Coordinates of C-alpha atoms in Angstrom, one line a residue:
X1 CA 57.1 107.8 154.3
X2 CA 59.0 109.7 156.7
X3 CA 57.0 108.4 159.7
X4 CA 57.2 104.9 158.3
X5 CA 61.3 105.3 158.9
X6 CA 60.9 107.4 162.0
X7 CA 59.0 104.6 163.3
X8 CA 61.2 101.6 161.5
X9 CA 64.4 103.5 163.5
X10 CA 62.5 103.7 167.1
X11 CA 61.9 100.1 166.7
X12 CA 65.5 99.6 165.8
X13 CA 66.7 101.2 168.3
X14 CA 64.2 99.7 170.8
X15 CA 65.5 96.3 169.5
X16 CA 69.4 97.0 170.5
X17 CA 69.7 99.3 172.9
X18 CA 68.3 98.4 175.8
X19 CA 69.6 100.2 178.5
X20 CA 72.6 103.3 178.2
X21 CA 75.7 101.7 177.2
X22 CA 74.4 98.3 176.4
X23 CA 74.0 96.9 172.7
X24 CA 71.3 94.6 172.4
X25 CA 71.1 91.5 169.4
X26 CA 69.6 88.9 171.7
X27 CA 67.8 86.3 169.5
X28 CA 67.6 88.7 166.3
X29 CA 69.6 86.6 164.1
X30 CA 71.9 89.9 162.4
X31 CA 74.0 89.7 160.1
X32 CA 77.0 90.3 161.4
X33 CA 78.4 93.1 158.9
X34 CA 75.8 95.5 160.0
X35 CA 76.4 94.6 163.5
X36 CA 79.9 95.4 163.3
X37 CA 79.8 99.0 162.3
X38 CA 76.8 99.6 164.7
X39 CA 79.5 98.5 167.3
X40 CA 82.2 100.5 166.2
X41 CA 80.0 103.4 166.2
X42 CA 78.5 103.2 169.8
X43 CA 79.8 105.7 171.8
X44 CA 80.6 104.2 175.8
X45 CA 79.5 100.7 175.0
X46 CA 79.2 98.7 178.2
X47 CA 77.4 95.8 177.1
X48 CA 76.9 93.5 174.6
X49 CA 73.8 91.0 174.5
X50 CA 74.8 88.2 172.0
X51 CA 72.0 85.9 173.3
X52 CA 70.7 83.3 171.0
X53 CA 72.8 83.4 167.6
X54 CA 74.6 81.5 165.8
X55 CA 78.5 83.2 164.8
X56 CA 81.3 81.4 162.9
X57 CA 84.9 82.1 163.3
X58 CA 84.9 84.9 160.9
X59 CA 81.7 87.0 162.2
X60 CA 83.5 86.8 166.0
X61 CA 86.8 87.7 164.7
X62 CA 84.6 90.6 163.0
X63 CA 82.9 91.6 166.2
X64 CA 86.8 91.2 167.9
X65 CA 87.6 94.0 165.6
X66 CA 84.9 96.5 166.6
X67 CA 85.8 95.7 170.5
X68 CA 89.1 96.6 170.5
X69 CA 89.0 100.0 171.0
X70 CA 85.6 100.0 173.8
X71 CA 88.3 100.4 176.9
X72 CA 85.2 101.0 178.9
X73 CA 83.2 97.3 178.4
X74 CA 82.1 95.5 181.6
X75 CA 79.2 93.0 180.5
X76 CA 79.3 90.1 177.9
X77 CA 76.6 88.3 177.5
X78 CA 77.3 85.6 175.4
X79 CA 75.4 82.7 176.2
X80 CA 73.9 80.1 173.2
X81 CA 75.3 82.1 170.7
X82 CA 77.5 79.3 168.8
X83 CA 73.7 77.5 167.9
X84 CA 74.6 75.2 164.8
X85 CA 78.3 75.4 165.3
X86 CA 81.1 73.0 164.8
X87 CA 82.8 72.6 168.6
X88 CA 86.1 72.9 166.7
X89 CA 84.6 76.1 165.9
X90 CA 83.7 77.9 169.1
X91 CA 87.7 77.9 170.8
X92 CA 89.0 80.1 168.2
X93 CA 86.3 82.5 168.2
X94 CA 86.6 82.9 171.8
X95 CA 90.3 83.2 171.4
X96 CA 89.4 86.5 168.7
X97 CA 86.5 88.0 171.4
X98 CA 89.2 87.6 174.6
X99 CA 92.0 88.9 172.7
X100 CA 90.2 92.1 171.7
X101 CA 88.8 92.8 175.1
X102 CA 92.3 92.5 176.4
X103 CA 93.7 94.8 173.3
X104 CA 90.6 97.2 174.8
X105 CA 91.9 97.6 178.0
X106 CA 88.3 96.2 179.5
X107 CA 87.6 95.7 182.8
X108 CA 85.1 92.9 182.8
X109 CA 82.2 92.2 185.4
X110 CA 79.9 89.8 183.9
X111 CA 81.1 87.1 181.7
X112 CA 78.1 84.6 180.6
X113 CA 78.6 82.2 178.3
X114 CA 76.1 79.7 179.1
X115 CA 74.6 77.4 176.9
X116 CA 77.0 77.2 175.1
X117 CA 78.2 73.6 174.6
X118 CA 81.8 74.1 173.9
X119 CA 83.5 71.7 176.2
X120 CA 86.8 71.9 177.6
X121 CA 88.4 72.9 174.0
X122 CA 85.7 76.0 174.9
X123 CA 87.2 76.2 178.0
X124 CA 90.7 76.8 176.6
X125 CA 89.4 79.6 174.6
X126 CA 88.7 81.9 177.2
X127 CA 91.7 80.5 179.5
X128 CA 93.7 83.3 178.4
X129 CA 91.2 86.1 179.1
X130 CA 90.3 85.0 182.6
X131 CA 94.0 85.2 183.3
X132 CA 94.2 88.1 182.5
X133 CA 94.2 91.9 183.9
X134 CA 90.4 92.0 182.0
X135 CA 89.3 89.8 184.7
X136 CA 90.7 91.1 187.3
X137 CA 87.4 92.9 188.4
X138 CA 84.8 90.0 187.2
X139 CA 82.0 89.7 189.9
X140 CA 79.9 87.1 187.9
X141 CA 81.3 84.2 186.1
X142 CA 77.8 82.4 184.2
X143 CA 78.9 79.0 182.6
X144 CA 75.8 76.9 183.0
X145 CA 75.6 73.9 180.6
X146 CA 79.0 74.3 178.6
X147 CA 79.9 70.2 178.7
X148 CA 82.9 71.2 180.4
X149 CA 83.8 67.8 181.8
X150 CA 86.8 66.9 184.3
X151 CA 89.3 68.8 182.3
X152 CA 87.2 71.9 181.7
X153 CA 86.8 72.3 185.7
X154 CA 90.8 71.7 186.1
X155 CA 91.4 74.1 183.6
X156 CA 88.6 76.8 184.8
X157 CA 90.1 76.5 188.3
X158 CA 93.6 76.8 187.1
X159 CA 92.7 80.0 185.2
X160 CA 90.9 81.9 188.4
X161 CA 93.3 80.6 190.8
X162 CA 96.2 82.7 188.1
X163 CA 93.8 85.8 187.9
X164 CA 93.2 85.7 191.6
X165 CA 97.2 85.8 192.5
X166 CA 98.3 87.9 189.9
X167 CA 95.4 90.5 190.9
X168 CA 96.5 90.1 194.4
X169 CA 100.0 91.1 193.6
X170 CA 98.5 94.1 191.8
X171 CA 96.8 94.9 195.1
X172 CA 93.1 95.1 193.7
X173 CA 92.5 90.8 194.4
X174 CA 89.6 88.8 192.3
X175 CA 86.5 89.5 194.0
X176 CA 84.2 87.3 192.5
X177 CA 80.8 87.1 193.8
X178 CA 78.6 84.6 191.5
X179 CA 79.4 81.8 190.3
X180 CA 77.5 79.4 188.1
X181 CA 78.2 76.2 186.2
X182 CA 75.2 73.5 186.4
X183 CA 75.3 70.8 184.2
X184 CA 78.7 70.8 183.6
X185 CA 79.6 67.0 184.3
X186 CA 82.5 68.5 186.7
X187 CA 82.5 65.0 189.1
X188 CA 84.2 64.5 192.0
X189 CA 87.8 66.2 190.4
X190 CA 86.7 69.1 188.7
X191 CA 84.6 70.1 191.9
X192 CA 87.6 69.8 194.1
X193 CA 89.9 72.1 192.1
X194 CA 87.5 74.7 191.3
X195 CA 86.6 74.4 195.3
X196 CA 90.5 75.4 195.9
X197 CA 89.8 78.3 193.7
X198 CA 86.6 79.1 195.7
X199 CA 88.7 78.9 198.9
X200 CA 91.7 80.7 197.7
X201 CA 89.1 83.8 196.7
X202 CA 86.4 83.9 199.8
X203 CA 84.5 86.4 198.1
X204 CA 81.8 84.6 197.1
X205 CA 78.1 85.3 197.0
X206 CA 76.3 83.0 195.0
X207 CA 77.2 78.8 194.4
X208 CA 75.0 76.9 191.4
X209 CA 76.4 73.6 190.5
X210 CA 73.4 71.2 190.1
X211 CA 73.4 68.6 188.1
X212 CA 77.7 67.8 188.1
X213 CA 77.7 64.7 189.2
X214 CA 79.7 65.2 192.3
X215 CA 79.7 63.0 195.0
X216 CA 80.6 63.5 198.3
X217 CA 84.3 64.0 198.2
X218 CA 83.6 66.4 195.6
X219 CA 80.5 68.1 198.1
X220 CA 82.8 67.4 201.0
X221 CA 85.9 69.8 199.4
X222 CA 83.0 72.3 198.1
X223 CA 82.3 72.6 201.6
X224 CA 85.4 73.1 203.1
X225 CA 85.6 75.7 200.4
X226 CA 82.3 77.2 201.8
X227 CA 83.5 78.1 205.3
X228 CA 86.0 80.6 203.6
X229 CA 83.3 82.7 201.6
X230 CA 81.6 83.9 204.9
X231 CA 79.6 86.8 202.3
X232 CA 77.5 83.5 200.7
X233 CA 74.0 83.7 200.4
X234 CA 72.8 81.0 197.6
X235 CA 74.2 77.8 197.2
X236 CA 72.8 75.6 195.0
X237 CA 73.6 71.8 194.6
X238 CA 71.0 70.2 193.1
X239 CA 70.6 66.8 191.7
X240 CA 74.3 65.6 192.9
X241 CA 74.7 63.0 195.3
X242 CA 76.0 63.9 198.7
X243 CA 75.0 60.8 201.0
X244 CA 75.4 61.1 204.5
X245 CA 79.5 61.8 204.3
X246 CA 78.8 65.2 201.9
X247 CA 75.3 65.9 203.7
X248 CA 77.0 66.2 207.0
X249 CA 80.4 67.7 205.9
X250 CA 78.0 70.5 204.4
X251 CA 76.4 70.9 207.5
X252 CA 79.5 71.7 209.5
X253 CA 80.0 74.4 207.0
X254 CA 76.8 75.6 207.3
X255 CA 77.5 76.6 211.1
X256 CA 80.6 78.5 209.6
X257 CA 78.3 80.5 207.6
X258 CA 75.8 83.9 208.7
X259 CA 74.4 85.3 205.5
X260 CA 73.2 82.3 203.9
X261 CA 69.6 83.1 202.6
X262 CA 69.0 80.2 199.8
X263 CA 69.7 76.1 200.2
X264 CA 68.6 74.1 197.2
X265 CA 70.0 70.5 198.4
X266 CA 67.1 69.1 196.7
X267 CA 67.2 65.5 194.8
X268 CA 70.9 65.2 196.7
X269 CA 70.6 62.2 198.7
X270 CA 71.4 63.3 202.5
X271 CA 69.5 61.0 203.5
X272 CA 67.7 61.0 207.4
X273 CA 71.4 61.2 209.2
X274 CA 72.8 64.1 206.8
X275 CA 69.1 65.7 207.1
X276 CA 68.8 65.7 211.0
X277 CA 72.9 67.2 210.5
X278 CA 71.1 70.1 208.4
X279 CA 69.0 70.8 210.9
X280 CA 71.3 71.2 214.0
X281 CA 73.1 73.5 211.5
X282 CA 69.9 75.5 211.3
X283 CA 68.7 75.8 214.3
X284 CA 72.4 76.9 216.0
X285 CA 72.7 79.6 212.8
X286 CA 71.5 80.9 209.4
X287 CA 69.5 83.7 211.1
X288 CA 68.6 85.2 207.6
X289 CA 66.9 81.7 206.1
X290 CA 64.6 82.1 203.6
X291 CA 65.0 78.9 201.4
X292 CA 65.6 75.6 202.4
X293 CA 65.2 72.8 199.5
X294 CA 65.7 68.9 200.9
X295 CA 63.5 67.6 198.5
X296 CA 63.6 63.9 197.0
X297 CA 66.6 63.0 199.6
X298 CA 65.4 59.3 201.0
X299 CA 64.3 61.7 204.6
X300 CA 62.3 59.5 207.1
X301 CA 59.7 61.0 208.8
X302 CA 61.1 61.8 212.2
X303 CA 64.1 63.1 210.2
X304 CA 62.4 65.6 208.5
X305 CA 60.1 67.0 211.7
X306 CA 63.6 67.9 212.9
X307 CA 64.1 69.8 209.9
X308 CA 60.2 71.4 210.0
X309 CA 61.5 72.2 213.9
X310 CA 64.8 73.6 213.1
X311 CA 63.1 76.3 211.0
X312 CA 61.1 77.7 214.1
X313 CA 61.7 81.3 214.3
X314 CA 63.4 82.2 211.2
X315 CA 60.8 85.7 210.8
X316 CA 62.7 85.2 207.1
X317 CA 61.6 82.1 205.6
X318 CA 59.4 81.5 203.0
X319 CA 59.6 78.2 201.6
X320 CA 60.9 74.6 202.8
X321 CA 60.9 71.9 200.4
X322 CA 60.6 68.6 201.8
X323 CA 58.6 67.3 199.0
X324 CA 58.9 63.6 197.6
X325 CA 60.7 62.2 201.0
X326 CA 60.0 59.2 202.5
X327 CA 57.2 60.4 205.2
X328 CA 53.7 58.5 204.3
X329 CA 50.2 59.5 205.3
X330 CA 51.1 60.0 208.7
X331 CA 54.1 61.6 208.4
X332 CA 52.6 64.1 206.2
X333 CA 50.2 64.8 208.1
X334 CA 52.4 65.2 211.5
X335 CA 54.4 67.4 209.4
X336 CA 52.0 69.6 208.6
X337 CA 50.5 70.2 212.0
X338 CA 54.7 70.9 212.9
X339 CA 54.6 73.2 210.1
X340 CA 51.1 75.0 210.9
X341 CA 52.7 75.5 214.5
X342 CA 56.0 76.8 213.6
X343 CA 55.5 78.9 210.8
X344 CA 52.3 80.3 211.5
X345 CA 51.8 81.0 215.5
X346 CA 51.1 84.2 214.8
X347 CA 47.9 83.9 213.0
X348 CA 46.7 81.9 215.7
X349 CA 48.0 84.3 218.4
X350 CA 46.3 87.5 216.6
X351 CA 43.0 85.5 216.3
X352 CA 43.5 84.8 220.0
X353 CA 44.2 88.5 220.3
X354 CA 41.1 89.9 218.5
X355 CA 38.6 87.9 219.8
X356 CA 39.9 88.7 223.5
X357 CA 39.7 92.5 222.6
X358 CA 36.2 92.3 220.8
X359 CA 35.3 90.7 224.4
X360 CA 37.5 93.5 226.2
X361 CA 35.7 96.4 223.8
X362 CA 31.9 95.0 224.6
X363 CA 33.0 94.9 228.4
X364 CA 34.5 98.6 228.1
X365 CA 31.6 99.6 225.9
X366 CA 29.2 98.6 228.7
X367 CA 31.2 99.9 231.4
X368 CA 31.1 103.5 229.5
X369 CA 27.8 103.4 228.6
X370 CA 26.7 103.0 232.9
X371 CA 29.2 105.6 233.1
X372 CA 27.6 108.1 230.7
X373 CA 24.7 107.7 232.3
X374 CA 26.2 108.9 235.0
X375 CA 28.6 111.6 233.3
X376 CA 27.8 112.5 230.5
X377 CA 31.5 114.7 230.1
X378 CA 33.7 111.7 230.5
X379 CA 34.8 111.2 226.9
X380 CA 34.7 107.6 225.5
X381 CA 38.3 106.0 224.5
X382 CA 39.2 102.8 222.0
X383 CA 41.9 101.6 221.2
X384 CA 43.1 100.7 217.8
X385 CA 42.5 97.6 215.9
X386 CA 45.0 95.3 215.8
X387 CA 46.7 94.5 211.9
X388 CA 46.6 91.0 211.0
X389 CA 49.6 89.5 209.1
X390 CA 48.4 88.9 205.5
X391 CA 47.4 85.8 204.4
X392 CA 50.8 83.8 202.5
X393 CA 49.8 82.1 199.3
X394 CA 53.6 81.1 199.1
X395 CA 53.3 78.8 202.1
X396 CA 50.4 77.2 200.9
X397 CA 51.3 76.3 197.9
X398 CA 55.1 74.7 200.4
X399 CA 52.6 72.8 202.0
X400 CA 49.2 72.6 201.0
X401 CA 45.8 71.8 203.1
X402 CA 42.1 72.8 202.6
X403 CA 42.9 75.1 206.5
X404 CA 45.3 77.0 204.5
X405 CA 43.6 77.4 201.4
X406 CA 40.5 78.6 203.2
X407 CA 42.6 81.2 205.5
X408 CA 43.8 83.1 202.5
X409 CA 39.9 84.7 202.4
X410 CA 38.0 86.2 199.4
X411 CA 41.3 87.3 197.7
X412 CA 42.8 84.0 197.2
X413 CA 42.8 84.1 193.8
X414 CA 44.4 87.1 193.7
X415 CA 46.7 86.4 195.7
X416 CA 47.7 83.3 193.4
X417 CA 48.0 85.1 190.3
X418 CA 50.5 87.9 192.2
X419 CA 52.0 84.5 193.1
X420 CA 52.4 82.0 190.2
X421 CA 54.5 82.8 187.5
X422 CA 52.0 82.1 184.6
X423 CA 54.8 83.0 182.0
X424 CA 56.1 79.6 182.8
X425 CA 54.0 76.7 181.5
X426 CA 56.0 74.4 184.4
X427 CA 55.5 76.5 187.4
X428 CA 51.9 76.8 186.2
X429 CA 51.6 72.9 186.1
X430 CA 53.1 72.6 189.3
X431 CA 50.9 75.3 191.1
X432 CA 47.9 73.5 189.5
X433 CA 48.5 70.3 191.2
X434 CA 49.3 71.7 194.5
X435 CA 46.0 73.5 194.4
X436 CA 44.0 70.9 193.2
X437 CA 45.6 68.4 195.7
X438 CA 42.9 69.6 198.5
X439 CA 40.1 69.4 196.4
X440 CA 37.4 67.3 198.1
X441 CA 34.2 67.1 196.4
X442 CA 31.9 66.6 199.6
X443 CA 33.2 70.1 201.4
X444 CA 31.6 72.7 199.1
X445 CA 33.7 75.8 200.5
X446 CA 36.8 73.8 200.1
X447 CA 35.8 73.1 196.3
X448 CA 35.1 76.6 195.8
X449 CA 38.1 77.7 196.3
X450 CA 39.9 75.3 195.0
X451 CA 38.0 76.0 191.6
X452 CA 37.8 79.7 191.7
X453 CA 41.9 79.9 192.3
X454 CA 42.7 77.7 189.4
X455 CA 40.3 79.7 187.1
X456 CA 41.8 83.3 188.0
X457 CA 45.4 81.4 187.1
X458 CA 44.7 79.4 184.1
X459 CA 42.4 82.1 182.4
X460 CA 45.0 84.6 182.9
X461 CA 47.9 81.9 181.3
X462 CA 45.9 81.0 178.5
X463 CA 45.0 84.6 177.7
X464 CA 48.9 85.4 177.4
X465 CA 49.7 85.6 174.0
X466 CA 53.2 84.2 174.8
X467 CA 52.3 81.2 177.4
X468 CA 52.7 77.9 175.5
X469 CA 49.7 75.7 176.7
X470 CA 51.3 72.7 174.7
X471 CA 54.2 73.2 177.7
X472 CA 51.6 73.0 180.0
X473 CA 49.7 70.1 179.0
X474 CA 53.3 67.9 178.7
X475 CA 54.3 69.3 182.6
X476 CA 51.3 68.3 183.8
X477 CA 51.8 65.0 181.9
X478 CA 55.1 64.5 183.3
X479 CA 54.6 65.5 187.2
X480 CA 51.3 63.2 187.2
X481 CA 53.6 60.2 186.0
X482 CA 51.8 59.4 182.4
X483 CA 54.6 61.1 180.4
X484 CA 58.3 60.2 180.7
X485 CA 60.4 63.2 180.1
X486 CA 64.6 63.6 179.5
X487 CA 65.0 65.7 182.8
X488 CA 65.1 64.3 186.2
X489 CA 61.6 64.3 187.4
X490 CA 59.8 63.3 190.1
X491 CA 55.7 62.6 190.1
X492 CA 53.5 63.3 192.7
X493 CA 51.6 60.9 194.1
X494 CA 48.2 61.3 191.8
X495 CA 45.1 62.0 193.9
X496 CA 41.5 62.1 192.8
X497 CA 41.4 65.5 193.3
X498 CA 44.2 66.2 190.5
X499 CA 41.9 64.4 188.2
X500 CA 38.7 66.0 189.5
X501 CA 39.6 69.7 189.0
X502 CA 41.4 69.0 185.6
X503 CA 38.0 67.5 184.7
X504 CA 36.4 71.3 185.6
X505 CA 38.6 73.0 183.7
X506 CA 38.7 71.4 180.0
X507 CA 34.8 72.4 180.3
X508 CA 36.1 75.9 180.9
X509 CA 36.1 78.4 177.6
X510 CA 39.7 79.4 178.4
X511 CA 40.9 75.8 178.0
X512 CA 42.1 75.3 174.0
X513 CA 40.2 72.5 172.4
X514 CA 42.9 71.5 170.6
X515 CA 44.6 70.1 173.8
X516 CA 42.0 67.6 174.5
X517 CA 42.9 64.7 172.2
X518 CA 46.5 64.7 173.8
X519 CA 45.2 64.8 177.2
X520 CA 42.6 61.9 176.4
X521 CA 45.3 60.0 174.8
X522 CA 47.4 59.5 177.8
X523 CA 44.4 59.0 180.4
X524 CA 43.0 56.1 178.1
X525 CA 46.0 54.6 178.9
X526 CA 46.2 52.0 181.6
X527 CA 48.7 53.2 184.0
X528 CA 49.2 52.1 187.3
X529 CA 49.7 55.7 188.9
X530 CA 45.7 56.4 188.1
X531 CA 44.5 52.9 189.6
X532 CA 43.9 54.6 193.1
X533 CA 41.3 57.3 191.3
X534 CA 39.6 55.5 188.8
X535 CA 36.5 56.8 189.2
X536 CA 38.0 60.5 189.0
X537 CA 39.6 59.1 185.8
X538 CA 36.9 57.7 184.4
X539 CA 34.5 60.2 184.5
X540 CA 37.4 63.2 183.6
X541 CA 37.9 60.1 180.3
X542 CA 33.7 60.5 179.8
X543 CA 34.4 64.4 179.5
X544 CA 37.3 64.6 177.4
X545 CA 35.5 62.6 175.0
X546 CA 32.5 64.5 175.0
X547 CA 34.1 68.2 174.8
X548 CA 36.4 66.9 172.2
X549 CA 36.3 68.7 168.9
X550 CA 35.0 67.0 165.8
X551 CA 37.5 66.8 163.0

């Protein structure tokens, strides 16, 4: 018995504290009487994981009470923990959590509240705590997917702008360095005041608001915004609309900026004219580049070899996006060879450069061995090998081809499970289809590899206890165009070597029967995005019927 409650406590403990000074309830579903006097009992409490619950106005105004008297709290996060509630609910219980951080004395440096759908009533709640001496030291501001609206943003901005004057005037000014507020519905007017606030600060570091709405006088005021946080390295606008006014506006602010490491403009309309605009801006600065996202913008193809050319010589990048452009076969293809030149010269240089020493060692080899016959004292010298750069599954998987796929050797698959996240079912279907998209059933090698590097990353996914192969099977669904899903995305254009490889692995053992009839369901259907493979189709139809269980 008293190992059972040695045991029951370590696993209490391991439940809520996770790190020293941090409190831990994420997803546990507590009540919140218990909680409360495991608060008030925590010596140096820093932190305070609320994630995934559900509190009312009396369990937060219970929890208020216990954090009145932790004067040395820094980290809230609070994000979806109002699941179930009324809205009119959630502004008063922030109201009771600010007030007793303030009574506390707190000095705040992450504030999340994400996911939680309060809207700008929400907003209102936590006006008074962000304007106050509590928030004077806040370095990360997380408020992605709150339904703020127009009037949320106004008031938001209003409320940072306050903190960041009266902070000033203390003579310790609001540094805030991350900043986060997708799908917020902000539009045009609450991205301009909140890009007055950015302005006002310039200590930003990090810039997500995808998914706001926000057209270009709203992107065009975010900029101007930009060129005064000189310390930004991420900024992240997807899926708003900038057009060629916002695209090129961004792009003058872009040669303002130095540290910039991450640009996700993807799904934002710049269009060829804002897209060649991006690409001056890169190739006059951004020396640190490792991101570039243009994807789904209406690019032509000329427009986006600029881009592909801008990138030559960043030694930092790793991925550019130009997926689901307007390019065509020929395009693509003169992308890829612009991409093969710029990003990879060295391969080809050090391939160069070992084949002319192998032909340099055999001449020295025979020049010593005429020597030795000679001398026989005169000591034989090498030099040492040179240390090719190692192969990048990364790029391949940018922009993939049957060369690159090949050039990654024996360890490919290895190299792909290091660098697929198989804990999420989406990345998983998306790395699928980029490897499977060079298949070609007449070159054997090419196959091969192909085959063997799904295998290693689906076997170990569907060995994961976690991974949710039902995820996976709908993602697929959804990027191959057969399934129609509520977020925003594009297919690829279906090829037959998508169909081909899927084909291979439902005959795999690693592959859950009980996927098939969903799969067969939708490739029955007649859709026009599988006319182009029908014979791929119909023969991966023949085997799903086949290796379908019997009920």
């Amino acid at each position: 018995m008293a190992t059972d409650a040695v045991a029951q406590l370590a696993d209490s403990l391991a439940k809520t504290q996770v790190t020293e000074g941090e409190l831990s309830y994420k997803g546990q579903g507590r009540k919140f009487d218990n909680m409360v006097k495991e608060i008030e009992e925590f010596k140096g409490l820093q932190a305070l994981r609320l994630e995934g619950n559900t509190y009312g106005v009396e369990a937060a105004q219970a929890i208020a009470k216990a954090l009145e008297r932790k004067s040395e709290f820094k980290y809230c996060y609070w994000s979806d923990m109002f699941t179930g509630r009324l809205r009119s609910e959630i502004p008063p219980a922030l109201n009771s959590l600010g007030a007793a951080l303030m009574t506390a004395g707190a000095r705040l440096t992450v504030l999340d509240l994400s996911d939680n759908a309060f809207g700008p009533d929400g907003v209102k709640g936590i006006e008074k705590l962000l304007k106050s001496t509590a928030c004077h030291t806040l370095q990360e501001l997380r408020l992605n997917n709150c339904g703020m609206g127009i009037g949320g943003g106004k008031i938001l901005a209003a409320a940072l702008t306050e903190c960041y004057k009266q902070s000033s005037a203390q003579g310790t000014p609001l540094g805030l360095k991350v900043f986060i507020a997708g799908r917020n519905r902000l539009e045009n007017d609450g991205a301009t005041a909140l890009a007055q606030a950015f302005q006002l600060m310039g200590s930003l570091e990090e810039v997500h608001v995808p998914q706001n709405g926000i057209n270009h006088p709203g992107v065009t005021a975010l900029a101007t915004a930009m060129q005064h946080n000189p310390q930004l390295r991420v900024l992240n606008l997807n899926d708003n609309t900038f057009t060629k006014k916002g695209a090129i506006a961004m792009a003058q602010a872009l040669k303002h900026l130095r540290s910039v490491q991450v640009i996700n403009f993807g799904d934002c309309l710049v269009r060829s004219e804002g897209a060649i605009a991006i690409a001056e801006a890169v190739t006059e600065g951004l020396p640190i580049l490792k991101e570039l996202n243009l994807s789904f913008g209406e690019i032509t193809g000329e427009a986006a070899l600029l881009v592909a050319q801008s990138v030559e010589g960043k030694a930092t990048l790793e991925k550019l996006d130009l997926n689901g452009n307007c390019l065509g076969e020929e395009g693509c293809d003169a992308l890829r060879e612009v991409m093969d030149e710029n990003l990879f010269p060295e391969e080809e240089e050090e391939e160069e450069d070992d084949d002319d020493e192998e032909e340099e060692d055999d001449e020295e080899d025979d020049e010593e061995d005429d020597e030795e016959e000679e001398d026989s004292s005169v000591n034989q010298v090498s030099s040492p090998p040179s240390v090719p750069r190692p192969p990048d599954a990364s790029s391949f998987l940018c922009f993939p081809s049957p060369d690159k796929l090949l050039k990654l050797g024996t360890k490919r698959a290895l190299l792909f499970e290091q660098q697929v996240d198989v804990a999420d079912a989406g990345k998983t279907a998306e790395a699928f289809l980029k490897i499977s998209s060079v298949y070609n059933e007449e070159d054997e090698e090419v196959k091969s590899a192909v085959l063997d590097s799904i295998d290693a990353i689906l076997r170990k996914a569907f060995a994961s206890p976690s991974f949710q192969g039902y995820n996976f099977v709908s993602s697929l669904l959804v990027m191959l165009g057969l399934l129609k899903s509520e977020d925003k995305v594009k297919p690829v254009r279906v090829v037959p070597g998508h169909l081909q490889t899927l084909e291979y692995v439902v005959r795999q053992d690693y592959f859950p029967k009980d996927h098939i009839a969903v799969l067969e369901a939708f490739i029955s259907r007649h859709i026009q995005a599988l006319e182009s493979c029908s014979s791929a189709r119909n023969i991966l139809k023949s085997t799903l019927e086949q290796v379908r269980p019997e009920n």
